[in-house]
Coordinates of C-alpha atoms and ligand atoms in Angstrom, one line a residue:
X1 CA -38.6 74.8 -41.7
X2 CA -40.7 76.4 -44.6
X3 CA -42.7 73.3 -45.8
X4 CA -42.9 75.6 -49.0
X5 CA -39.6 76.0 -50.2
X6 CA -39.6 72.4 -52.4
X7 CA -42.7 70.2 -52.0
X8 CA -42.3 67.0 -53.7
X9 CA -45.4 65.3 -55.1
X10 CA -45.2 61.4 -55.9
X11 CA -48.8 60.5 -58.5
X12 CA -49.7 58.0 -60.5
X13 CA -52.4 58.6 -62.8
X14 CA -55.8 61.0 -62.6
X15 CA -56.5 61.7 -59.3
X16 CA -52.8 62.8 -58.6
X17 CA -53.0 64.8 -61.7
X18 CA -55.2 66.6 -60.4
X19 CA -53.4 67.6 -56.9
X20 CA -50.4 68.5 -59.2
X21 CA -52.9 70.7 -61.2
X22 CA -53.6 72.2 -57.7
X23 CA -50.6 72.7 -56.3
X24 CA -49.0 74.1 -59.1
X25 CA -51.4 77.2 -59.5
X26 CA -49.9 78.1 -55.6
X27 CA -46.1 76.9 -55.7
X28 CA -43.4 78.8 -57.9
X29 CA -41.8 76.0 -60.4
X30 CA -38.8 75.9 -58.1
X31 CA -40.4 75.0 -55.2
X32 CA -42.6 72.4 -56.4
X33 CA -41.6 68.5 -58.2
X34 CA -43.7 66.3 -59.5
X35 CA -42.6 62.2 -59.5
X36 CA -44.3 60.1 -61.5
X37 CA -45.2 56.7 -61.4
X38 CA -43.9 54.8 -65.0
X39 CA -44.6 51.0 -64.3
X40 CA -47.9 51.6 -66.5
X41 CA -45.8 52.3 -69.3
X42 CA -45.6 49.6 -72.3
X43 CA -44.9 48.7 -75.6
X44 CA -47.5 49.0 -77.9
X45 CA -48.3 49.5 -81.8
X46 CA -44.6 50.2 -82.0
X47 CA -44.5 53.0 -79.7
X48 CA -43.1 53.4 -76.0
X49 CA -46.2 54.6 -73.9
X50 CA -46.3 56.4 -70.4
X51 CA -49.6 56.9 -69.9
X52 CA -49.1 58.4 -66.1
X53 CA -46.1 60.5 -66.9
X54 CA -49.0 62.1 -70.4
X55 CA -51.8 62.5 -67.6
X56 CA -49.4 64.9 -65.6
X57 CA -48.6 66.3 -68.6
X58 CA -51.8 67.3 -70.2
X59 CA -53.3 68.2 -66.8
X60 CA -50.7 70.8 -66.0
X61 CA -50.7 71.9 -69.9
X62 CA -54.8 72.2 -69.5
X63 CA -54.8 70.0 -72.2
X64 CA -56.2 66.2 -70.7
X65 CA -59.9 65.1 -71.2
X66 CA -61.6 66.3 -68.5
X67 CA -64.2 63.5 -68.5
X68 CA -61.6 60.6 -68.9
X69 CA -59.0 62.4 -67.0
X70 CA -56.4 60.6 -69.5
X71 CA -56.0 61.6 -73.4
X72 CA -56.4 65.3 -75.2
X73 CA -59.4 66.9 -74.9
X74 CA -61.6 66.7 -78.0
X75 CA -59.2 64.5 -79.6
X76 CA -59.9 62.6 -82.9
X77 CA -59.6 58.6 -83.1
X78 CA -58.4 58.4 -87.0
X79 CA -55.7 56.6 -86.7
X80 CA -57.0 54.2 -84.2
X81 CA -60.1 53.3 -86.0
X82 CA -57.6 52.8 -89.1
X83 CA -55.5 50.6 -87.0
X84 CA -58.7 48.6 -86.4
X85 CA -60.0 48.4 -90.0
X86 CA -56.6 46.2 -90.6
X87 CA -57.2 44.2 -87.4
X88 CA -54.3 46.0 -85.3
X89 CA -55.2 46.2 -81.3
X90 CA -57.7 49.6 -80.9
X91 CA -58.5 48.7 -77.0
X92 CA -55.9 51.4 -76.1
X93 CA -58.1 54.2 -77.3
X94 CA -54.8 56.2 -78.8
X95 CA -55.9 59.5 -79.7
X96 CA -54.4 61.6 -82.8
X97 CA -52.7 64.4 -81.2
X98 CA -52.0 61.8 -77.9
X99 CA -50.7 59.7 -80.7
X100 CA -48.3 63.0 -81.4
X101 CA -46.9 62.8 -77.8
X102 CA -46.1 59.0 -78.1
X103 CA -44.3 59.3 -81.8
X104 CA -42.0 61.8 -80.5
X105 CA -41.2 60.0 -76.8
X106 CA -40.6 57.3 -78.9
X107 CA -37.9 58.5 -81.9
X108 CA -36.3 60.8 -78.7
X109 CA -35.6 58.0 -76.9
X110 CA -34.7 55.5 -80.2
X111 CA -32.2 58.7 -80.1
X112 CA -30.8 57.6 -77.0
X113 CA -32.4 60.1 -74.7
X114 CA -33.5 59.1 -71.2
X115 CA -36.8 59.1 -70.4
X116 CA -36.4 61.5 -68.2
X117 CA -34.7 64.0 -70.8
X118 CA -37.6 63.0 -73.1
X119 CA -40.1 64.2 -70.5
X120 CA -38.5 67.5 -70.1
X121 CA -38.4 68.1 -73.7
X122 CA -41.9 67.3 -74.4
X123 CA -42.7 69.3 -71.3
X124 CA -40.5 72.9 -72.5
X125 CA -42.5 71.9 -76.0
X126 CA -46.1 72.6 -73.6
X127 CA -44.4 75.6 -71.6
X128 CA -44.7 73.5 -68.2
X129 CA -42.3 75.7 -65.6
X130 CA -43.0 72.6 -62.6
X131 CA -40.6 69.6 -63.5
X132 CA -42.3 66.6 -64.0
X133 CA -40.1 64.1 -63.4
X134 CA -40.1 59.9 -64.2
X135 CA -39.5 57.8 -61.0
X136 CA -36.7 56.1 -63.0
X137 CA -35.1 56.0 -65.9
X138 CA -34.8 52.0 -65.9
X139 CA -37.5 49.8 -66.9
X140 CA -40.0 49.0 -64.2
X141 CA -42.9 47.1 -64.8
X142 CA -46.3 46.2 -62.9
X143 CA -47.6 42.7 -63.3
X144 CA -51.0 41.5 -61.8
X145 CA -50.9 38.1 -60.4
X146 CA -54.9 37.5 -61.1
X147 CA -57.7 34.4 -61.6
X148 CA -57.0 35.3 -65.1
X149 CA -53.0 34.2 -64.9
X150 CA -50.2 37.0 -65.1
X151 CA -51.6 40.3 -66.7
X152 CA -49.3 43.3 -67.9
X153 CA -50.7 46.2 -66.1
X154 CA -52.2 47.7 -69.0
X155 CA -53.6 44.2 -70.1
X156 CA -55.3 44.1 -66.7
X157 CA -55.9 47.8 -66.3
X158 CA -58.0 48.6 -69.7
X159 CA -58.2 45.7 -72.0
X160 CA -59.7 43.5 -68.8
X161 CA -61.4 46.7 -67.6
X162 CA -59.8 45.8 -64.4
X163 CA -61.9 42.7 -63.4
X164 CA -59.7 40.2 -62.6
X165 CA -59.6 39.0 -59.3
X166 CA -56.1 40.1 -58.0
X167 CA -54.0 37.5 -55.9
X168 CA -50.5 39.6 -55.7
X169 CA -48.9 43.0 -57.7
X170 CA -44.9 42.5 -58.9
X171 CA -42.8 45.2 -60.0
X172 CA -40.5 43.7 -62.5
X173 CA -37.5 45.4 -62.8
X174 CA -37.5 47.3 -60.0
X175 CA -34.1 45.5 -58.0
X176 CA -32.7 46.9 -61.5
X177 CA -34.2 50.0 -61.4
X178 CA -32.9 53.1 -59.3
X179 CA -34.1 57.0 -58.8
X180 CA -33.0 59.0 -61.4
X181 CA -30.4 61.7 -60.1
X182 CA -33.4 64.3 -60.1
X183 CA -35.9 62.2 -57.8
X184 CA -32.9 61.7 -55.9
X185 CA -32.2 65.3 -55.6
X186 CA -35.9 66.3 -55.1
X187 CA -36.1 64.2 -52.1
X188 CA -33.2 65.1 -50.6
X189 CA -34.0 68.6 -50.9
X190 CA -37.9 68.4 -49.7
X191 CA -39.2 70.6 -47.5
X192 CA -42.6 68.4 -47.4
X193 CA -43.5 65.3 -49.0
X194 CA -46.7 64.3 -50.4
X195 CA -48.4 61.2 -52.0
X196 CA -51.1 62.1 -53.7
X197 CA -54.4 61.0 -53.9
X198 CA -53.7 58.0 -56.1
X199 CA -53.7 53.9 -55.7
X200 CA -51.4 52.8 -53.3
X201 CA -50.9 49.3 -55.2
X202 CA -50.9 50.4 -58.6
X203 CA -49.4 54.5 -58.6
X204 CA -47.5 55.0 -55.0
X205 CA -46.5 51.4 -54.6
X206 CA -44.1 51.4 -57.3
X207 CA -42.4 54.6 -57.3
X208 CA -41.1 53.2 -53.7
X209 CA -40.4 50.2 -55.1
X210 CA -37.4 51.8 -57.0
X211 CA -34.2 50.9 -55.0
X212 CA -33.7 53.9 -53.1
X213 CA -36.9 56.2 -52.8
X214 CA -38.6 54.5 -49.5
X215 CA -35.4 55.4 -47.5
X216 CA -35.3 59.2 -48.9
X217 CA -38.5 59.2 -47.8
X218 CA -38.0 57.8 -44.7
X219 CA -35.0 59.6 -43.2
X220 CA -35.7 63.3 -44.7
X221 CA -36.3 65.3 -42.3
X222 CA -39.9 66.3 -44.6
X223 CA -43.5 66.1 -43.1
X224 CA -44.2 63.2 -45.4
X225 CA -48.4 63.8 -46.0
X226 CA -51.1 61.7 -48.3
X227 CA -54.2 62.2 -49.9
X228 CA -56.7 59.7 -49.2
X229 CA -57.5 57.6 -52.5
X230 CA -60.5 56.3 -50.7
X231 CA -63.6 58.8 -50.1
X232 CA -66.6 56.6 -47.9
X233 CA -65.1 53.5 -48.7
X234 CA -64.9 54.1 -52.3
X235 CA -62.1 54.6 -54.8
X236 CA -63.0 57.8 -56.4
X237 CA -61.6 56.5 -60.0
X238 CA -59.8 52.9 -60.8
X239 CA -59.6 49.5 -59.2
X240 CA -58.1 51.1 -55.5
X241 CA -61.1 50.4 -53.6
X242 CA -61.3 46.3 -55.1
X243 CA -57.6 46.1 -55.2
X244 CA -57.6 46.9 -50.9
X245 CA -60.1 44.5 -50.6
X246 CA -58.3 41.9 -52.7
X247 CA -55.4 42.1 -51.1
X248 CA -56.8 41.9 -47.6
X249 CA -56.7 46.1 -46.5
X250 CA -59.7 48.3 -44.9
X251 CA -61.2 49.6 -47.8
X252 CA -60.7 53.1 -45.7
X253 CA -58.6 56.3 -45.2
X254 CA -57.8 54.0 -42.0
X255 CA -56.6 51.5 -44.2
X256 CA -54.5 53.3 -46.6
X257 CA -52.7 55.2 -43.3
X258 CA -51.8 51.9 -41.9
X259 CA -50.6 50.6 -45.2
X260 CA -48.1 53.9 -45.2
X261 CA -47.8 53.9 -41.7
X262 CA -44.3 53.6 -41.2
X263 CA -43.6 56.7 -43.7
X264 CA -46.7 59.0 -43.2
X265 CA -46.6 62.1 -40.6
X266 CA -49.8 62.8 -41.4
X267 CA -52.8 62.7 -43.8
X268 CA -55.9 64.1 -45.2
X269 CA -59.1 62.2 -45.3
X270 CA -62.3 63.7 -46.5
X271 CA -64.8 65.3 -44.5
X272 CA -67.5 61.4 -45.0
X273 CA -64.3 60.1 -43.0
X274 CA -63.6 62.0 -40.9
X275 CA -64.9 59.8 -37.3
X276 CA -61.4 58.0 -39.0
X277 CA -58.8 60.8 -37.4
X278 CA -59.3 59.3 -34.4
X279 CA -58.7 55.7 -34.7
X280 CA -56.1 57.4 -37.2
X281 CA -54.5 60.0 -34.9
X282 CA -54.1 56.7 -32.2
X283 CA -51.2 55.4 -35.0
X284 CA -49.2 58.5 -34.3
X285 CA -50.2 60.0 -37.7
X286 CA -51.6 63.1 -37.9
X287 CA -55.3 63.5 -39.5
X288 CA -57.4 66.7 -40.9
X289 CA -60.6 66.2 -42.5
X290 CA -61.0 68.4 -45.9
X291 CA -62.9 68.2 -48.8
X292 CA -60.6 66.3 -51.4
X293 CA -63.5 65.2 -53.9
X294 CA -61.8 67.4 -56.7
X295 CA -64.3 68.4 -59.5
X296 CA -63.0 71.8 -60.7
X297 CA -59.7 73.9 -60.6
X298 CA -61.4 75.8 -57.5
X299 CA -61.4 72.5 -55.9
X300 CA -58.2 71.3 -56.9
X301 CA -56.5 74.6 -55.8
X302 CA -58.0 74.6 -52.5
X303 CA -57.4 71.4 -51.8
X304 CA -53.5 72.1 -52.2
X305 CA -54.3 75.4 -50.2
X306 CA -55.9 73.4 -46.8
X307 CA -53.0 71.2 -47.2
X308 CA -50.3 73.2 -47.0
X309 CA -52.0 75.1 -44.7
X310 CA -52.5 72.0 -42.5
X311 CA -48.9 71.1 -42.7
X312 CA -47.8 74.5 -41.7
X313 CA -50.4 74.6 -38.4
X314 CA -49.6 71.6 -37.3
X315 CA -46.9 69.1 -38.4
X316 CA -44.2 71.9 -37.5
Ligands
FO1_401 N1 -57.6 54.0 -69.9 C1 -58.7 53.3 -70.2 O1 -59.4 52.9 -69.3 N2 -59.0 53.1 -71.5 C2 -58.3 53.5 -72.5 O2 -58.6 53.3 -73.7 C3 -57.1 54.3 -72.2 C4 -56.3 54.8 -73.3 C5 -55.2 55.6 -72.9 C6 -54.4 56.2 -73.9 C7 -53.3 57.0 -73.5 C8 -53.0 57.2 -72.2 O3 -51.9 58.0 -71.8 C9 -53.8 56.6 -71.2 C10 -54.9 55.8 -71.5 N3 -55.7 55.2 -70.6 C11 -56.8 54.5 -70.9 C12 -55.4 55.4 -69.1 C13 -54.3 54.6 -68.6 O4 -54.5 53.2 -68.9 C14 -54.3 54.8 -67.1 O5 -54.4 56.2 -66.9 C15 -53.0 54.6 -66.4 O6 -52.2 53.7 -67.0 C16 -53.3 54.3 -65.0 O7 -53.4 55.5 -64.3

């Protein structure tokens, strides 16, 4: 099999972004598909927000805030800080051109688009060639059972700065929910499946929550591979590394295989882990030790390199 011909890519937020980013400057547009996690998405000042599906987005456009890794680069905060001056919420730092993105996702789908047509168009409109697709095109939602009572994700996620202690993560809406026909389709035609380096609670958790997506996964025929979100114990961005140890996992590469275990072929740990491939390698998953610390494009890109590369050498 040529792991190469359609490699499918399930991300959440930043830290996936930036594998798509990677993988997309190797892989023709029909070979590669991007599914995105949309249980962060919300209602808010009168607009429908997907703040992972706009990450993917601006990444791949070359247009995201490289320092936030979410938002336009250089963007102003107007209408925001107007918002504020008449006592509207401004915790959801909305940027003007971001702001652009959300107005038109927003009258599209009042228009009766799916989100998933929606995505494409805004996607042509950026001259993305790499579909980007939504998990689903039914509402699925994640809520945080914390100390703090029931949070909506983005509640918990940036008004709470992500503090709460976490007792238990629902996906409401998801028995509802089901694959659009295009993540279907992706997964049935993958030649190598990959979960990228994002939380497995709050990013990877949900898009196999969709009725549907965990048996693709499981009965392709596909190297199924992840990224470790967890670099020496530590998340490199968000609440992974404190959401593991809330809920009772290794706060490890170790961890985060056994958690997958029953779907993973293989996965890649970074080089501070690597005395993990063996205890690893002893669950009948594969293990390489890379560096996946992803700073610039040079990293990003040969990060997707060494992985498919990997793959190629040694889950054939
Ligand atoms: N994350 C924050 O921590 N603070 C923000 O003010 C914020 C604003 C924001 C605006 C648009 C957008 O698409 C994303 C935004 N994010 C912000 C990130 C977002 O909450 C997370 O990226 C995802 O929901 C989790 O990956």
């Amino acid at each position: 099999m040529n792991i190469r011909e359609h490699v499918v890519l399930l991300v959440g937020g930043v830290g996936g972004a930036k594998l798509a980013l990677g993988l997309s400057y190797i892989l023709p547009s029909d070979t590669l598909t991007i599914i995105v996690n949309t249980a962060d998405d919300f209602e808010h000042l009168g607009l429908y927000i997907s703040p992972d599906l706009d990450t993917v987005m601006y990444t791949l456009a070359g247009l995201a805030n490289p320092q936030t890794g979410w938002g336009i680069a250089n963007d102003s905060f107007q209408a925001i800080e107007m918002v504020e001056r008449y006592g509207g919420p401004a915790w959801f730092r909305l940027g003007d051109r971001d702001l652009a993105t959300n107005l038109m996702r927003t009258c599209l789908l009042r228009e009766g688009q799916s989100l998933t047509e929606v995505t494409q168009y805004l996607c042509t409109r950026l001259s993305l060639k790499h579909p980007i697709l939504p998990m689903s095109d039914q509402p699925v939602r994640t809520l945080l059972d914390t100390d703090q009572g029931m949070l909506a994700f983005q509640e918990y996620f940036v008004h709470q700065h992500w503090q709460p202690a976490v007792r238990a993560i629902h996906f409401e809406g998801s028995e509802q929910a089901r694959p659009t026909q295009a993540v279907s389709k992706a997964l049935e035609q993958a030649s190598l499946i990959v979960f990228g380096p994002s939380n497995p609670f709050l990013s990877i958790d949900p898009i196999l929550a969709v009725p549907g997506i965990r048996q693709l996964i499981a009965q392709s025929e596909a190297p199924c591979v992840a990224v470790s979100p967890i670099v020496g114990g530590e998340a490199l961005k968000g609440p992974a590394a404190k959401l593991m140890t809330e809920l009772g996992l290794e706060v490890s590469p170790l961890g985060v295989a056994k958690y997958y275990q029953d779907l993973l072929s293989g996965i890649i740990l970074d080089i501070a882990d690597q005395h993990l491939c063996q205890p690893i390698e002893a669950l009948g998953i594969r293990c390489t030790a890379q560096c996946i610390v992803m700073e610039n494009l040079s990293d990003k890109v040969n990060l997707a390199k060494s992985l498919l590369d990997w793959v190629e050498d040694n889950l054939l």
